[in-house]
Coordinates of C-alpha atoms in Angstrom, one line a residue:
G21 CA 105.1 199.7 105.5
S22 CA 104.3 196.4 103.8
F23 CA 103.7 193.0 105.5
S24 CA 102.1 189.6 104.7
Y25 CA 100.1 187.2 106.8
T26 CA 99.1 183.6 106.0
V27 CA 95.7 182.2 106.7
H28 CA 95.1 178.5 106.6
L29 CA 91.7 177.4 105.2
N30 CA 90.2 174.0 106.1
D31 CA 87.3 174.2 103.7
A32 CA 86.0 176.2 100.9
T33 CA 84.1 178.6 103.1
E34 CA 84.9 182.3 102.8
Q35 CA 86.5 183.9 105.9
Q36 CA 86.3 187.5 107.1
V37 CA 89.5 188.6 108.7
V38 CA 90.1 191.9 110.6
V39 CA 93.6 193.2 110.2
K40 CA 94.6 195.7 112.9
A41 CA 97.7 198.0 112.8
A42 CA 99.0 200.2 115.6
L43 CA 101.8 202.7 115.7
N44 CA 102.2 204.6 119.0
D45 CA 98.7 206.1 119.6
Q46 CA 97.6 205.6 116.0
K47 CA 95.4 202.5 115.3
K48 CA 93.9 201.3 112.1
E49 CA 91.6 198.4 111.2
Q50 CA 90.6 196.9 107.9
E51 CA 88.3 193.9 107.1
V52 CA 89.7 191.5 104.5
L53 CA 87.5 188.9 102.8
I54 CA 89.4 185.7 102.1
K55 CA 88.0 183.8 99.2
P56 CA 89.3 180.2 98.4
S57 CA 90.8 180.1 94.9
K58 CA 89.5 177.6 92.3
E59 CA 92.8 175.7 92.7
F60 CA 92.3 175.5 96.4
V61 CA 88.7 174.3 96.1
A62 CA 89.9 171.7 93.6
Y63 CA 92.6 170.6 96.0
L64 CA 90.1 170.3 98.9
E65 CA 87.8 168.2 96.7
A66 CA 90.7 166.0 95.7
E67 CA 91.7 165.5 99.3
K68 CA 88.1 164.6 100.3
A69 CA 87.9 162.1 97.4
E70 CA 91.3 160.7 98.4
K71 CA 90.2 160.2 102.0
E72 CA 87.0 158.5 100.8
L73 CA 89.0 156.3 98.4
I74 CA 91.4 155.4 101.3
K75 CA 88.4 154.2 103.3
Q76 CA 87.4 152.0 100.4
V77 CA 91.0 150.7 100.1
E78 CA 91.1 149.8 103.8
T79 CA 87.8 147.9 103.5
A80 CA 88.8 146.1 100.3
L81 CA 92.2 145.1 101.7
A82 CA 90.7 143.9 105.0
L83 CA 88.2 141.7 103.0
A84 CA 91.0 140.4 100.7
E85 CA 93.2 139.6 103.8
S86 CA 90.3 137.7 105.5
K87 CA 89.2 136.0 102.3
P88 CA 92.3 135.9 100.0
T89 CA 90.7 135.2 96.6
Q90 CA 91.8 136.4 93.3
K91 CA 88.6 138.5 92.9
N92 CA 89.1 140.2 96.3
Y93 CA 92.7 140.9 95.5
D94 CA 92.0 142.4 92.1
E95 CA 89.4 144.8 93.6
A96 CA 91.7 145.9 96.4
A97 CA 94.6 146.3 93.9
T98 CA 92.5 148.4 91.6
L99 CA 91.5 150.8 94.4
V100 CA 95.1 151.1 95.6
H101 CA 96.4 151.9 92.2
S102 CA 93.6 154.6 91.9
L103 CA 95.1 156.6 94.8
S104 CA 96.8 159.8 93.8
K105 CA 100.1 158.8 95.5
T106 CA 101.9 155.7 96.5
Y107 CA 101.4 154.3 100.0
D108 CA 104.1 151.8 101.0
D109 CA 101.9 150.1 103.5
Y110 CA 99.2 149.4 101.0
D111 CA 101.8 148.2 98.4
Q112 CA 103.3 145.9 101.0
R113 CA 99.9 144.4 102.0
L114 CA 99.2 143.8 98.3
A115 CA 102.5 142.0 97.9
V116 CA 101.7 139.8 100.8
L117 CA 98.3 139.0 99.4
Q118 CA 99.8 138.3 95.9
D119 CA 102.3 136.0 97.5
H120 CA 99.5 134.2 99.4
L121 CA 97.4 133.7 96.3
Q122 CA 100.4 132.4 94.3
I123 CA 101.1 129.8 97.1
A124 CA 97.5 128.9 97.4
S125 CA 97.2 128.4 93.6
A126 CA 100.3 126.2 93.6
L127 CA 99.0 124.1 96.5
E128 CA 95.6 123.7 94.8
K129 CA 97.3 122.5 91.7
A130 CA 99.4 120.0 93.6
E131 CA 96.4 118.8 95.6
Q132 CA 94.5 118.1 92.3
S133 CA 97.4 116.4 90.5
L134 CA 99.1 114.8 93.5
S135 CA 102.3 115.2 91.5
R136 CA 105.7 115.3 93.2
T137 CA 106.8 118.0 90.8
D138 CA 103.8 120.2 91.7
L139 CA 104.4 119.4 95.4
E140 CA 108.0 120.5 95.2
A141 CA 107.1 123.7 93.4
A142 CA 104.6 124.6 96.1
A143 CA 107.0 123.7 98.9
K144 CA 109.6 126.0 97.3
L145 CA 107.1 128.9 97.3
V146 CA 106.2 128.3 100.9
A147 CA 109.8 128.3 101.9
A148 CA 110.5 131.6 100.2
T149 CA 107.5 133.5 101.5
S150 CA 107.9 136.0 104.3
S151 CA 104.2 135.7 105.4
T152 CA 102.8 133.3 108.0
K153 CA 103.6 129.7 106.9
T154 CA 101.6 127.7 109.4
E155 CA 98.6 127.2 107.3
F156 CA 100.6 126.4 104.2
E157 CA 102.9 124.1 106.1
D158 CA 100.0 122.1 107.4
R159 CA 98.6 121.7 103.9
L160 CA 102.1 120.8 102.6
A161 CA 102.3 118.0 105.3
S162 CA 99.0 116.6 104.3
L163 CA 99.8 116.9 100.6
Q164 CA 103.2 115.1 101.2
T165 CA 101.3 112.2 102.7
K166 CA 98.9 112.0 99.9
V167 CA 101.6 112.2 97.2
E168 CA 103.6 109.4 98.9
E169 CA 100.4 107.3 99.1
K170 CA 99.8 107.8 95.4
E171 CA 103.4 107.0 94.5
T172 CA 103.2 103.8 96.7
Q173 CA 99.9 102.8 95.1
A174 CA 101.4 103.4 91.6
K175 CA 104.5 101.3 92.5
L176 CA 102.3 98.5 93.8
Q177 CA 100.0 98.7 90.8
A178 CA 103.0 98.4 88.4
Q179 CA 104.4 95.4 90.4
A180 CA 101.0 93.7 90.3
T181 CA 100.5 94.4 86.6
K182 CA 104.0 93.0 85.8
A183 CA 103.4 89.9 88.0
V184 CA 100.1 89.3 86.1
E185 CA 101.7 89.7 82.7
K186 CA 104.4 87.2 83.7
A187 CA 101.8 84.7 84.9
E188 CA 100.0 85.1 81.6
A189 CA 103.2 84.6 79.6
E190 CA 104.2 81.6 81.8
P191 CA 101.1 80.2 83.5
T192 CA 102.7 78.3 86.4
E193 CA 101.5 77.9 90.0
A194 CA 104.5 79.9 91.3
N195 CA 103.9 82.8 88.9
L196 CA 100.2 82.8 89.7
A197 CA 101.0 82.9 93.5
S198 CA 103.2 85.9 92.9
A199 CA 100.6 87.7 90.9
T200 CA 97.9 86.9 93.5
S201 CA 100.1 88.2 96.3
A202 CA 100.9 91.4 94.4
I203 CA 97.2 92.1 93.8
A204 CA 96.4 91.5 97.5
K205 CA 98.9 94.3 98.4
L206 CA 97.0 96.9 96.4
P207 CA 95.2 99.5 98.7
S208 CA 92.1 99.1 96.7
A209 CA 90.7 96.2 94.7
D210 CA 91.6 96.0 91.0
E211 CA 88.9 94.1 89.2
G212 CA 90.7 94.0 85.9
L213 CA 93.9 92.4 87.4
T214 CA 91.8 90.1 89.5
Q215 CA 89.9 88.8 86.5
R216 CA 93.2 88.3 84.5
A217 CA 94.7 86.4 87.4
E218 CA 91.6 84.2 87.6
A219 CA 91.9 83.5 83.9
V220 CA 95.4 82.3 84.5
R221 CA 94.2 80.1 87.3
Q222 CA 91.6 78.6 85.0
S223 CA 94.2 78.0 82.3
I224 CA 96.5 76.3 84.8
R225 CA 93.6 74.1 86.0
E226 CA 92.7 73.1 82.5
E227 CA 96.3 72.3 81.7
Q228 CA 96.5 70.2 84.8
E229 CA 93.4 68.3 83.8
R230 CA 94.8 67.7 80.3
Q231 CA 98.0 66.4 81.8
L232 CA 96.1 64.1 84.2
A233 CA 93.9 62.9 81.4
K234 CA 97.0 62.3 79.3
A235 CA 98.8 60.5 82.1
E236 CA 95.7 58.3 82.7
Q237 CA 95.5 57.4 79.0
E238 CA 99.2 56.5 79.1
R239 CA 98.7 54.5 82.3
Q240 CA 95.8 52.7 80.8
A241 CA 97.7 52.0 77.6
A242 CA 100.7 50.7 79.6
A243 CA 98.4 48.5 81.7
A244 CA 96.8 47.2 78.5
A245 CA 100.2 46.5 77.0
E246 CA 101.3 44.8 80.2
Q247 CA 98.2 42.7 80.3
Q248 CA 98.7 41.6 76.7
A249 CA 102.3 40.8 77.5
N250 CA 101.3 38.8 80.5
Q251 CA 98.6 37.0 78.6
A252 CA 101.2 36.2 75.9
S253 CA 103.7 35.1 78.5
Q254 CA 101.1 32.9 80.3
S255 CA 100.1 31.5 76.9
N256 CA 103.7 30.7 76.1
Q257 CA 104.3 29.3 79.5
T258 CA 101.2 27.1 79.2
T259 CA 102.4 25.9 75.9
S260 CA 105.8 25.3 77.2
N261 CA 104.5 23.5 80.3
Q262 CA 102.2 21.4 78.1
A263 CA 105.2 20.4 75.9
E264 CA 107.6 19.8 78.8
E265 CA 107.6 16.7 81.0
Y266 CA 107.0 17.1 84.7
V267 CA 108.8 15.0 87.3
M268 CA 108.8 14.8 91.2
I269 CA 111.7 15.9 93.2
T270 CA 112.7 16.6 96.9
R271 CA 114.6 19.5 98.3
T272 CA 117.6 17.4 99.3
G273 CA 117.3 14.4 96.9
K274 CA 119.8 13.9 94.0
K275 CA 117.3 12.0 91.8
Y276 CA 114.1 12.9 90.0
H277 CA 111.1 10.6 89.9
T278 CA 108.0 9.9 87.9
H279 CA 106.0 9.7 91.2
K280 CA 106.4 9.8 94.9
C281 CA 109.0 7.3 95.5
G282 CA 110.0 6.6 99.1
N283 CA 109.8 8.9 102.1
G284 CA 110.2 12.7 102.0
T285 CA 108.3 15.7 100.7
Y286 CA 107.9 15.6 97.0
F287 CA 106.9 18.5 94.7
P288 CA 106.6 18.7 91.0
A289 CA 109.2 20.3 88.7
T290 CA 109.9 20.3 85.0
L291 CA 112.4 17.9 83.7
S292 CA 114.6 20.8 82.6
E293 CA 114.5 22.3 86.1
A294 CA 115.6 18.9 87.6
L295 CA 118.4 18.6 85.1
S296 CA 119.5 22.1 85.7
K297 CA 119.9 21.2 89.4
G298 CA 122.1 18.2 88.4
L299 CA 119.5 15.6 89.3
T300 CA 119.7 12.2 87.7
P301 CA 116.8 9.8 87.0
C302 CA 115.7 7.4 89.7
E303 CA 116.6 3.7 88.8
K304 CA 113.4 2.5 90.3
C305 CA 111.2 4.9 88.3
Y306 CA 113.1 4.7 85.0

């Protein structure tokens, strides 16, 4: 009768197979030479190439995972996509690497800009990733601190600039003190604001000197005017004294005299003063 038998070949080598048949006491043998077909040889070569390519894929993926750079990722991805069929494990590892690179790129951008917008974008990617977050979270924490420091510095810088501008517009001691205090709070020295504040200080000092000089001039003018008035008064008083008659009076007496007349303490007075006190002339003196 007819029958078939399958022989599995592991390489392209020809194989000699002996086929034996027996029926009761009758036996028969026949040698059969099995030759691999061209298609099978091609299949074996493809399998060999695939295995070699898989080794390269494993090496490239391991390098990209230990050193996740865009260059290493691209080389691994190129090899994975060169495989004759899809391997879920390789695709998953590539996806994790791509996710890692995307987060790393976002973190680098935020670290360079120290922008809260970039920080929040990176934090969103970290929160969404399914890979290990420890490394990213540590970088995020450090970045958060730096962004807050930058924002605080920007706020203090704006306050100091505003205070200096106010002092320049209204150069008073109070405004200068506010500007100086705001500059002192800056985390690092600002030579420009310091020089502007010093210019305001000099302006205030010059104005004070002008005011002092003006006050001194006014004081001297007032003193000169007062001196002239006193001199004029003294001159008028002298003239009046010279024209007016002097008499002698006592503290309790009711008369005025031309000289010391009798006991008591006499002192000079003008005739008008004696009359204004109701004194009358002494009969002995007048």
